[in-house]
Tab-separated table of N, CA and C in Angstrom:
chain	number	residue	atom	x	y	z
W	1248	LEU	N	3.034	-0.541	-5.424
W	1248	LEU	CA	2.519	-1.750	-6.026
W	1248	LEU	C	1.009	-1.775	-5.880
W	1249	GLU	N	0.355	-1.972	-6.973
W	1249	GLU	CA	-1.096	-2.111	-6.942
W	1249	GLU	C	-1.431	-3.588	-7.153
W	1250	ILE	N	-1.723	-4.258	-6.060
W	1250	ILE	CA	-2.000	-5.687	-6.111
W	1250	ILE	C	-3.280	-5.956	-5.336
W	1251	ASP	N	-4.250	-6.565	-6.012
W	1251	ASP	CA	-5.446	-7.000	-5.305
W	1251	ASP	C	-5.167	-8.355	-4.669
W	1252	PHE	N	-4.801	-9.321	-5.504
W	1252	PHE	CA	-4.457	-10.647	-5.038
W	1252	PHE	C	-3.775	-11.387	-6.183
W	1253	VAL	N	-2.713	-12.092	-5.882
W	1253	VAL	CA	-2.019	-12.906	-6.875
W	1253	VAL	C	-2.154	-14.354	-6.438
W	1254	ASP	N	-2.946	-15.115	-7.197
W	1254	ASP	CA	-3.092	-16.523	-6.860
W	1254	ASP	C	-2.124	-17.354	-7.707
W	1255	GLU	N	-2.157	-18.646	-7.511
W	1255	GLU	CA	-1.201	-19.546	-8.170
W	1255	GLU	C	-1.234	-19.440	-9.691
W	1256	ARG	N	-2.393	-19.141	-10.264
W	1256	ARG	CA	-2.508	-19.047	-11.730
W	1256	ARG	C	-1.877	-17.770	-12.276
W	1257	GLN	N	-1.687	-16.786	-11.432
W	1257	GLN	CA	-1.174	-15.493	-11.865
W	1257	GLN	C	0.312	-15.305	-11.556
W	1258	VAL	N	0.941	-16.297	-10.981
W	1258	VAL	CA	2.323	-16.171	-10.532
W	1258	VAL	C	3.270	-15.855	-11.690
W	1259	ALA	N	3.162	-16.546	-12.799
W	1259	ALA	CA	4.082	-16.331	-13.925
W	1259	ALA	C	4.003	-14.889	-14.425
W	1260	ALA	N	2.793	-14.375	-14.595
W	1260	ALA	CA	2.635	-12.996	-15.069
W	1260	ALA	C	3.159	-12.003	-14.032
W	1261	PHE	N	2.900	-12.280	-12.761
W	1261	PHE	CA	3.380	-11.409	-11.693
W	1261	PHE	C	4.902	-11.387	-11.656
W	1262	CYS	N	5.518	-12.559	-11.781
W	1262	CYS	CA	6.983	-12.645	-11.790
W	1262	CYS	C	7.571	-11.924	-12.998
W	1263	ALA	N	6.906	-12.000	-14.129
W	1263	ALA	CA	7.369	-11.274	-15.319
W	1263	ALA	C	7.337	-9.768	-15.061
W	1264	ARG	N	6.302	-9.298	-14.376
W	1264	ARG	CA	6.227	-7.878	-14.027
W	1264	ARG	C	7.367	-7.495	-13.080
W	1265	LEU	N	7.658	-8.351	-12.113
W	1265	LEU	CA	8.750	-8.078	-11.176
W	1265	LEU	C	10.097	-8.061	-11.896
W	1266	ASP	N	10.288	-8.990	-12.826
W	1266	ASP	CA	11.522	-8.985	-13.623
W	1266	ASP	C	11.643	-7.694	-14.419
W	1267	GLY	N	10.519	-7.201	-14.927
W	1267	GLY	CA	10.516	-5.923	-15.635
W	1267	GLY	C	10.915	-4.775	-14.729
W	1268	VAL	N	10.464	-4.820	-13.489
W	1268	VAL	CA	10.845	-3.795	-12.511
W	1268	VAL	C	12.358	-3.813	-12.298
W	1269	LEU	N	12.911	-5.008	-12.092
W	1269	LEU	CA	14.366	-5.111	-11.903
W	1269	LEU	C	15.122	-4.613	-13.126
W	1270	GLY	N	14.628	-4.945	-14.303
W	1270	GLY	CA	15.262	-4.474	-15.533
W	1270	GLY	C	15.224	-2.962	-15.644
W	1271	SER	N	14.105	-2.367	-15.285
W	1271	SER	CA	13.985	-0.904	-15.332
W	1271	SER	C	14.922	-0.239	-14.335
W	1272	ILE	N	15.021	-0.801	-13.154
W	1272	ILE	CA	15.940	-0.260	-12.145
W	1272	ILE	C	17.378	-0.364	-12.645
W	1273	ALA	N	17.721	-1.503	-13.227
W	1273	ALA	CA	19.085	-1.691	-13.744
W	1273	ALA	C	19.379	-0.725	-14.882
W	1274	SER	N	18.417	-0.517	-15.779
W	1274	SER	CA	18.616	0.409	-16.901
W	1274	SER	C	18.830	1.830	-16.408
W	1275	LEU	N	17.992	2.264	-15.490
W	1275	LEU	CA	18.146	3.602	-14.935
W	1275	LEU	C	19.445	3.716	-14.151
W	1276	GLY	N	19.769	2.677	-13.399
W	1276	GLY	CA	20.998	2.678	-12.608
W	1276	GLY	C	22.264	2.724	-13.434
W	1277	ALA	N	22.200	2.223	-14.660
W	1277	ALA	CA	23.379	2.254	-15.526
W	1277	ALA	C	23.768	3.684	-15.893
W	1278	THR	N	22.785	4.554	-15.958
W	1278	THR	CA	23.078	5.948	-16.315
W	1278	THR	C	23.011	6.894	-15.131
W	1279	ASP	N	22.184	6.580	-14.123
W	1279	ASP	CA	22.015	7.483	-12.990
W	1279	ASP	C	21.673	6.695	-11.719
W	1280	PRO	N	22.705	6.132	-11.060
W	1280	PRO	CA	22.454	5.308	-9.877
W	1280	PRO	C	21.687	6.043	-8.778
W	1281	SER	N	21.967	7.320	-8.584
W	1281	SER	CA	21.291	8.044	-7.506
W	1281	SER	C	19.811	8.260	-7.812
W	1282	ALA	N	19.413	8.222	-9.075
W	1282	ALA	CA	17.993	8.305	-9.435
W	1282	ALA	C	17.320	6.935	-9.338
W	1283	ALA	N	18.070	5.879	-9.566
W	1283	ALA	CA	17.507	4.528	-9.515
W	1283	ALA	C	17.295	4.047	-8.082
W	1284	LEU	N	18.094	4.536	-7.153
W	1284	LEU	CA	17.960	4.081	-5.771
W	1284	LEU	C	16.575	4.356	-5.172
W	1285	PRO	N	16.017	5.560	-5.325
W	1285	PRO	CA	14.672	5.767	-4.775
W	1285	PRO	C	13.618	4.830	-5.372
W	1286	VAL	N	13.804	4.419	-6.614
W	1286	VAL	CA	12.876	3.457	-7.220
W	1286	VAL	C	13.016	2.112	-6.500
W	1287	SER	N	14.252	1.688	-6.268
W	1287	SER	CA	14.448	0.421	-5.555
W	1287	SER	C	13.916	0.534	-4.134
W	1288	TRP	N	14.123	1.683	-3.492
W	1288	TRP	CA	13.609	1.874	-2.133
W	1288	TRP	C	12.087	1.761	-2.110
W	1289	HIS	N	11.440	2.306	-3.131
W	1289	HIS	CA	9.970	2.228	-3.189
W	1289	HIS	C	9.507	0.772	-3.128
W	1290	PHE	N	10.135	-0.084	-3.904
W	1290	PHE	CA	9.733	-1.487	-3.934
W	1290	PHE	C	10.150	-2.213	-2.664
W	1291	ILE	N	11.305	-1.858	-2.098
W	1291	ILE	CA	11.728	-2.453	-0.834
W	1291	ILE	C	10.687	-2.156	0.248
W	1292	GLU	N	10.159	-0.945	0.254
W	1292	GLU	CA	9.158	-0.566	1.253
W	1292	GLU	C	7.768	-1.110	0.922
W	1293	ALA	N	7.453	-1.284	-0.356
W	1293	ALA	CA	6.116	-1.724	-0.754
W	1293	ALA	C	5.903	-3.219	-0.574
W	1294	ILE	N	6.928	-4.018	-0.736
W	1294	ILE	CA	6.774	-5.479	-0.672
W	1294	ILE	C	6.144	-5.937	0.649
W	1295	PRO	N	6.637	-5.487	1.808
W	1295	PRO	CA	5.999	-5.974	3.048
W	1295	PRO	C	4.513	-5.621	3.158
W	1296	LEU	N	4.078	-4.596	2.458
W	1296	LEU	CA	2.677	-4.174	2.525
W	1296	LEU	C	1.746	-5.066	1.714
W	1297	VAL	N	2.287	-5.821	0.766
W	1297	VAL	CA	1.445	-6.647	-0.111
W	1297	VAL	C	1.615	-8.150	0.113
W	1298	LEU	N	2.420	-8.522	1.066
W	1298	LEU	CA	2.726	-9.940	1.251
W	1298	LEU	C	1.495	-10.815	1.462
W	1299	ASP	N	0.519	-10.313	2.157
W	1299	ASP	CA	-0.678	-11.120	2.408
W	1299	ASP	C	-1.559	-11.277	1.172
W	1300	SER	N	-1.235	-10.524	0.112
W	1300	SER	CA	-2.031	-10.581	-1.117
W	1300	SER	C	-1.379	-11.429	-2.204
W	1301	VAL	N	-0.280	-12.078	-1.875
W	1301	VAL	CA	0.492	-12.806	-2.881
W	1301	VAL	C	0.685	-14.248	-2.439
W	1302	GLN	N	0.364	-15.199	-3.343
W	1302	GLN	CA	0.532	-16.619	-3.046
W	1302	GLN	C	1.811	-17.199	-3.636
W	1303	CYS	N	2.780	-16.364	-3.868
W	1303	CYS	CA	4.027	-16.876	-4.470
W	1303	CYS	C	5.213	-16.363	-3.665
W	1304	GLU	N	5.242	-16.736	-2.390
W	1304	GLU	CA	6.277	-16.223	-1.503
W	1304	GLU	C	7.682	-16.626	-1.938
W	1305	ASP	N	7.862	-17.821	-2.487
W	1305	ASP	CA	9.192	-18.234	-2.929
W	1305	ASP	C	9.694	-17.326	-4.044
W	1306	GLU	N	8.842	-17.078	-5.022
W	1306	GLU	CA	9.219	-16.211	-6.132
W	1306	GLU	C	9.439	-14.786	-5.652
W	1307	LEU	N	8.615	-14.341	-4.721
W	1307	LEU	CA	8.773	-12.998	-4.166
W	1307	LEU	C	10.075	-12.906	-3.376
W	1308	GLY	N	10.448	-13.968	-2.701
W	1308	GLY	CA	11.726	-14.009	-1.985
W	1308	GLY	C	12.904	-13.869	-2.931
W	1309	ILE	N	12.839	-14.524	-4.080
W	1309	ILE	CA	13.903	-14.400	-5.093
W	1309	ILE	C	13.970	-12.968	-5.595
W	1310	PHE	N	12.807	-12.370	-5.859
W	1310	PHE	CA	12.764	-10.976	-6.291
W	1310	PHE	C	13.375	-10.067	-5.230
W	1311	CYS	N	13.019	-10.269	-3.963
W	1311	CYS	CA	13.542	-9.417	-2.887
W	1311	CYS	C	15.052	-9.558	-2.750
W	1312	ASP	N	15.559	-10.768	-2.926
W	1312	ASP	CA	17.006	-10.983	-2.898
W	1312	ASP	C	17.667	-10.217	-4.038
W	1313	ASP	N	17.118	-10.334	-5.247
W	1313	ASP	CA	17.666	-9.615	-6.399
W	1313	ASP	C	17.529	-8.109	-6.231
W	1314	LEU	N	16.409	-7.661	-5.665
W	1314	LEU	CA	16.191	-6.238	-5.427
W	1314	LEU	C	17.189	-5.701	-4.407
W	1315	GLY	N	17.426	-6.466	-3.350
W	1315	GLY	CA	18.417	-6.064	-2.353
W	1315	GLY	C	19.808	-5.960	-2.950
W	1316	LYS	N	20.185	-6.942	-3.763
W	1316	LYS	CA	21.495	-6.899	-4.430
W	1316	LYS	C	21.598	-5.687	-5.347
W	1317	ALA	N	20.523	-5.399	-6.083
W	1317	ALA	CA	20.521	-4.250	-6.989
W	1317	ALA	C	20.662	-2.948	-6.211
W	1318	ALA	N	19.926	-2.816	-5.108
W	1318	ALA	CA	19.992	-1.595	-4.301
W	1318	ALA	C	21.386	-1.396	-3.720
W	1319	ILE	N	21.991	-2.463	-3.235
W	1319	ILE	CA	23.344	-2.361	-2.674
W	1319	ILE	C	24.345	-2.012	-3.766
W	1320	SER	N	24.204	-2.617	-4.932
W	1320	SER	CA	25.090	-2.306	-6.056
W	1320	SER	C	24.963	-0.844	-6.474
W	1321	LEU	N	23.739	-0.338	-6.530
W	1321	LEU	CA	23.528	1.070	-6.874
W	1321	LEU	C	24.103	1.985	-5.801
W	1322	ALA	N	23.915	1.619	-4.538
W	1322	ALA	CA	24.432	2.441	-3.439
W	1322	ALA	C	25.957	2.483	-3.446
W	1323	ALA	N	26.585	1.397	-3.903
W	1323	ALA	CA	28.046	1.386	-3.995
W	1323	ALA	C	28.535	2.408	-5.023
W	1324	LYS	N	27.699	2.704	-6.015
W	1324	LYS	CA	28.038	3.696	-7.036
W	1324	LYS	C	27.665	5.108	-6.593
W	1325	SER	N	26.915	5.211	-5.525
W	1325	SER	CA	26.465	6.496	-4.999
W	1325	SER	C	26.631	6.460	-3.471
W	1326	PRO	N	27.885	6.461	-2.986
W	1326	PRO	CA	28.169	6.234	-1.563
W	1326	PRO	C	27.385	7.082	-0.559
W	1327	PRO	N	27.024	8.328	-0.877
W	1327	PRO	CA	26.247	9.072	0.121
W	1327	PRO	C	24.897	8.426	0.442
W	1328	LEU	N	24.424	7.533	-0.424
W	1328	LEU	CA	23.128	6.898	-0.221
W	1328	LEU	C	23.235	5.481	0.368
W	1329	LEU	N	24.459	5.052	0.681
W	1329	LEU	CA	24.665	3.689	1.187
W	1329	LEU	C	23.966	3.475	2.521
W	1330	ARG	N	24.147	4.381	3.460
W	1330	ARG	CA	23.541	4.199	4.778
W	1330	ARG	C	22.017	4.147	4.677
W	1331	GLU	N	21.442	5.017	3.868
W	1331	GLU	CA	19.993	5.031	3.687
W	1331	GLU	C	19.515	3.702	3.098
W	1332	THR	N	20.256	3.182	2.146
W	1332	THR	CA	19.891	1.917	1.506
W	1332	THR	C	19.946	0.763	2.504
W	1333	LEU	N	21.003	0.697	3.282
W	1333	LEU	CA	21.130	-0.382	4.268
W	1333	LEU	C	20.036	-0.286	5.327
W	1334	THR	N	19.717	0.926	5.747
W	1334	THR	CA	18.651	1.123	6.733
W	1334	THR	C	17.311	0.650	6.182
W	1335	ARG	N	17.025	1.001	4.938
W	1335	ARG	CA	15.747	0.590	4.334
W	1335	ARG	C	15.662	-0.930	4.178
W	1336	LEU	N	16.769	-1.556	3.818
W	1336	LEU	CA	16.763	-3.017	3.705
W	1336	LEU	C	16.528	-3.672	5.066
W	1337	LEU	N	17.185	-3.178	6.096
W	1337	LEU	CA	16.995	-3.747	7.428
W	1337	LEU	C	15.571	-3.503	7.943
W	1338	ASP	N	15.009	-2.350	7.637
W	1338	ASP	CA	13.615	-2.079	8.010
W	1338	ASP	C	12.674	-3.066	7.318
W	1339	ALA	N	12.914	-3.329	6.034
W	1339	ALA	CA	12.077	-4.293	5.303
W	1339	ALA	C	12.213	-5.682	5.920
W	1340	TYR	N	13.424	-6.048	6.313
W	1340	TYR	CA	13.668	-7.336	6.967
W	1340	TYR	C	12.806	-7.473	8.225
W	1341	LEU	N	12.746	-6.398	9.019
W	1341	LEU	CA	11.982	-6.444	10.261
W	1341	LEU	C	10.474	-6.433	10.019
W	1342	LYS	N	10.020	-5.792	8.951
W	1342	LYS	CA	8.588	-5.728	8.649
W	1342	LYS	C	8.077	-6.999	7.962
W	1343	ASP	N	8.987	-7.819	7.521
W	1343	ASP	CA	8.655	-9.020	6.758
W	1343	ASP	C	8.199	-10.139	7.688
W	1344	GLY	N	6.953	-10.496	7.587
W	1344	GLY	CA	6.427	-11.605	8.382
W	1344	GLY	C	6.373	-12.914	7.628
W	1345	HIS	N	6.900	-12.940	6.395
W	1345	HIS	CA	6.792	-14.127	5.552
W	1345	HIS	C	8.137	-14.707	5.118
W	1346	GLY	N	9.213	-14.040	5.432
W	1346	GLY	CA	10.533	-14.554	5.100
W	1346	GLY	C	11.067	-14.189	3.724
W	1347	VAL	N	10.428	-13.252	3.032
W	1347	VAL	CA	10.906	-12.916	1.689
W	1347	VAL	C	12.154	-12.038	1.719
W	1348	PHE	N	12.416	-11.405	2.843
W	1348	PHE	CA	13.630	-10.600	2.991
W	1348	PHE	C	14.655	-11.288	3.894
W	1349	ASN	N	14.563	-12.602	4.038
W	1349	ASN	CA	15.458	-13.334	4.940
W	1349	ASN	C	16.933	-13.198	4.603
W	1350	ASP	N	17.268	-12.911	3.361
W	1350	ASP	CA	18.673	-12.824	2.971
W	1350	ASP	C	19.295	-11.465	3.254
W	1351	VAL	N	18.516	-10.516	3.763
W	1351	VAL	CA	19.045	-9.165	3.991
W	1351	VAL	C	20.277	-9.167	4.904
W	1352	PRO	N	20.267	-9.844	6.056
W	1352	PRO	CA	21.494	-9.805	6.872
W	1352	PRO	C	22.731	-10.309	6.117
W	1353	ARG	N	22.552	-11.367	5.331
W	1353	ARG	CA	23.679	-11.894	4.553
W	1353	ARG	C	24.132	-10.887	3.505
W	1354	LEU	N	23.176	-10.257	2.812
W	1354	LEU	CA	23.513	-9.257	1.796
W	1354	LEU	C	24.236	-8.066	2.417
W	1355	VAL	N	23.734	-7.612	3.550
W	1355	VAL	CA	24.334	-6.455	4.214
W	1355	VAL	C	25.729	-6.795	4.736
W	1356	SER	N	25.900	-7.994	5.254
W	1356	SER	CA	27.212	-8.367	5.793
W	1356	SER	C	28.270	-8.487	4.699
W	1357	ALA	N	27.847	-8.667	3.465
W	1357	ALA	CA	28.801	-8.794	2.357
W	1357	ALA	C	29.263	-7.449	1.808
W	1358	VAL	N	28.639	-6.359	2.263
W	1358	VAL	CA	29.007	-5.032	1.759
W	1358	VAL	C	30.344	-4.613	2.353
W	1359	ARG	N	31.224	-4.164	1.504
W	1359	ARG	CA	32.529	-3.659	1.966
W	1359	ARG	C	32.310	-2.253	2.510
W	1360	LEU	N	32.528	-2.094	3.819
W	1360	LEU	CA	32.238	-0.828	4.488
W	1360	LEU	C	33.498	-0.164	5.021
W	1361	ALA	N	33.516	1.152	4.957
W	1361	ALA	CA	34.542	1.913	5.654
W	1361	ALA	C	34.312	1.721	7.149
W	1362	ASN	N	35.341	1.884	7.962
W	1362	ASN	CA	35.221	1.630	9.392
W	1362	ASN	C	34.113	2.464	10.035
W	1363	ASP	N	33.998	3.745	9.667
W	1363	ASP	CA	32.950	4.571	10.287
W	1363	ASP	C	31.554	4.079	9.897
W	1364	ASP	N	31.390	3.591	8.683
W	1364	ASP	CA	30.106	3.027	8.268
W	1364	ASP	C	29.819	1.718	8.999
W	1365	ARG	N	30.863	0.929	9.213
W	1365	ARG	CA	30.709	-0.339	9.928
W	1365	ARG	C	30.280	-0.082	11.376
W	1366	VAL	N	30.940	0.871	12.040
W	1366	VAL	CA	30.587	1.213	13.422
W	1366	VAL	C	29.153	1.760	13.473
W	1367	TRP	N	28.795	2.614	12.510
W	1367	TRP	CA	27.435	3.137	12.436
W	1367	TRP	C	26.431	1.996	12.289
W	1368	LEU	N	26.720	1.044	11.404
W	1368	LEU	CA	25.792	-0.060	11.153
W	1368	LEU	C	25.654	-0.968	12.369
W	1369	ILE	N	26.720	-1.169	13.102
W	1369	ILE	CA	26.628	-1.944	14.348
W	1369	ILE	C	25.614	-1.278	15.280
W	1370	GLY	N	25.686	0.039	15.411
W	1370	GLY	CA	24.729	0.766	16.246
W	1370	GLY	C	23.299	0.625	15.750
W	1371	VAL	N	23.110	0.664	14.436
W	1371	VAL	CA	21.776	0.516	13.854
W	1371	VAL	C	21.218	-0.873	14.163
W	1372	VAL	N	22.008	-1.895	13.952
W	1372	VAL	CA	21.545	-3.267	14.174
W	1372	VAL	C	21.222	-3.485	15.649
W	1373	ILE	N	22.057	-2.963	16.537
W	1373	ILE	CA	21.786	-3.092	17.973
W	1373	ILE	C	20.469	-2.399	18.319
W	1374	ALA	N	20.230	-1.217	17.743
W	1374	ALA	CA	18.991	-0.479	18.016
W	1374	ALA	C	17.758	-1.194	17.451
W	1375	LEU	N	17.913	-1.873	16.316
W	1375	LEU	CA	16.782	-2.555	15.688
W	1375	LEU	C	16.475	-3.910	16.321
W	1376	ARG	N	17.451	-4.512	16.940
W	1376	ARG	CA	17.307	-5.881	17.431
W	1376	ARG	C	16.096	-6.096	18.342
W	1377	PRO	N	15.774	-5.183	19.278
W	1377	PRO	CA	14.598	-5.425	20.125
W	1377	PRO	C	13.274	-5.516	19.352
W	1378	ALA	N	13.223	-4.920	18.171
W	1378	ALA	CA	11.996	-4.968	17.364
W	1378	ALA	C	11.906	-6.231	16.512
W	1379	ALA	N	12.961	-7.028	16.492
W	1379	ALA	CA	12.996	-8.223	15.646
W	1379	ALA	C	12.080	-9.313	16.198
W	1380	LYS	N	11.466	-10.042	15.287
W	1380	LYS	CA	10.692	-11.223	15.656
W	1380	LYS	C	11.685	-12.319	16.054
W	1381	HIS	N	11.233	-13.289	16.805
W	1381	HIS	CA	12.160	-14.304	17.325
W	1381	HIS	C	12.961	-14.998	16.233
W	1382	TRP	N	12.378	-15.201	15.051
W	1382	TRP	CA	13.106	-15.895	13.987
W	1382	TRP	C	14.079	-14.974	13.249
W	1383	GLN	N	14.025	-13.666	13.519
W	1383	GLN	CA	14.923	-12.722	12.864
W	1383	GLN	C	16.163	-12.420	13.695
W	1384	THR	N	16.116	-12.706	14.989
W	1384	THR	CA	17.240	-12.326	15.850
W	1384	THR	C	18.527	-13.051	15.473
W	1385	SER	N	18.426	-14.292	15.045
W	1385	SER	CA	19.650	-15.007	14.675
W	1385	SER	C	20.312	-14.363	13.456
W	1386	GLY	N	19.523	-13.885	12.490
W	1386	GLY	CA	20.094	-13.195	11.332
W	1386	GLY	C	20.779	-11.898	11.737
W	1387	LEU	N	20.153	-11.152	12.641
W	1387	LEU	CA	20.768	-9.908	13.119
W	1387	LEU	C	22.006	-10.197	13.953
W	1388	ASP	N	21.952	-11.245	14.777
W	1388	ASP	CA	23.118	-11.605	15.584
W	1388	ASP	C	24.294	-12.029	14.705
W	1389	GLU	N	23.994	-12.776	13.653
W	1389	GLU	CA	25.054	-13.182	12.724
W	1389	GLU	C	25.645	-11.961	12.032
W	1390	LEU	N	24.795	-11.026	11.624
W	1390	LEU	CA	25.262	-9.786	11.016
W	1390	LEU	C	26.137	-9.014	11.993
W	1391	LEU	N	25.699	-8.890	13.238
W	1391	LEU	CA	26.502	-8.194	14.246
W	1391	LEU	C	27.866	-8.851	14.427
W	1392	GLY	N	27.876	-10.170	14.487
W	1392	GLY	CA	29.145	-10.880	14.644
W	1392	GLY	C	30.105	-10.582	13.503
W	1393	ARG	N	29.590	-10.580	12.291
W	1393	ARG	CA	30.443	-10.303	11.135
W	1393	ARG	C	30.911	-8.856	11.133
W	1394	LEU	N	30.020	-7.938	11.507
W	1394	LEU	CA	30.400	-6.526	11.548
W	1394	LEU	C	31.438	-6.267	12.628
W	1395	ARG	N	31.290	-6.909	13.763
W	1395	ARG	CA	32.244	-6.703	14.863
W	1395	ARG	C	33.616	-7.261	14.532
W	1396	LYS	N	33.654	-8.357	13.779
W	1396	LYS	CA	34.935	-8.911	13.340
W	1396	LYS	C	35.573	-8.037	12.279
W	1397	GLY	N	34.751	-7.349	11.528
W	1397	GLY	CA	35.263	-6.598	10.390
W	1397	GLY	C	35.359	-7.512	9.196
W	1398	ARG	N	35.581	-6.956	8.066
W	1398	ARG	CA	35.617	-7.715	6.815
W	1398	ARG	C	36.745	-8.733	6.799
W	1399	TYR	N	37.812	-8.459	7.519
W	1399	TYR	CA	39.017	-9.285	7.427
W	1399	TYR	C	39.253	-10.140	8.659
W	1400	GLY	N	38.224	-10.420	9.416
W	1400	GLY	CA	38.388	-11.189	10.640
W	1400	GLY	C	38.620	-10.248	11.810
W	1401	SER	N	39.358	-10.696	12.827
W	1401	SER	CA	39.497	-9.895	14.034
W	1401	SER	C	40.495	-8.756	13.895
W	1402	ARG	N	41.339	-8.791	12.894
W	1402	ARG	CA	42.317	-7.713	12.695
W	1402	ARG	C	42.038	-6.973	11.397
W	1403	PRO	N	42.269	-5.650	11.395
W	1403	PRO	CA	42.118	-4.904	10.132
W	1403	PRO	C	43.251	-5.283	9.185
W	1404	PRO	N	43.079	-5.049	7.892
W	1404	PRO	CA	44.157	-5.370	6.945
W	1404	PRO	C	45.361	-4.491	7.191
W	1405	ARG	N	46.519	-5.024	6.892
W	1405	ARG	CA	47.748	-4.235	7.043
W	1405	ARG	C	47.873	-3.269	5.860
W	1406	PRO	N	48.365	-2.057	6.128
W	1406	PRO	CA	48.550	-1.112	5.020
W	1406	PRO	C	49.632	-1.611	4.068
W	1407	ALA	N	49.469	-1.275	2.803
W	1407	ALA	CA	50.470	-1.665	1.805
W	1407	ALA	C	51.750	-0.896	2.052
W	1408	ARG	N	52.870	-1.532	1.787
W	1408	ARG	CA	54.173	-0.860	1.997
W	1408	ARG	C	54.678	-0.291	0.712
């Protein structure tokens, strides 16, 4: 992202550019999800670097939520890249000092994970927790609680007969 500064008068144009980015990611993802994921990762990593240059944190938060959903959706179509996608989203959450990635724990907790991926993610969240800012620990703790319960509560689903 090449951003000098986005003030209140430039918010509409900036948001239109962000919507264009999401549209481009979606278009590429429709034909090649594994090629679209690195594009989404680029923006996931770039957003925390420009936060101090943007006066539209609410709009940027909406974009980050949509970007996170898009990345998770693409990763679901390209399972070998799921762990990398979740790691990048959690890293962005921790680097975010403005709250634009606040929905990441909720987005990640909604992902349907195989048991080995769930156990892996529990380890990742535990390892990342000491680096969390005080206002981020509750989101990580909530994510851990949901991961430890599993998608179906305290018991795994029964196999079909």
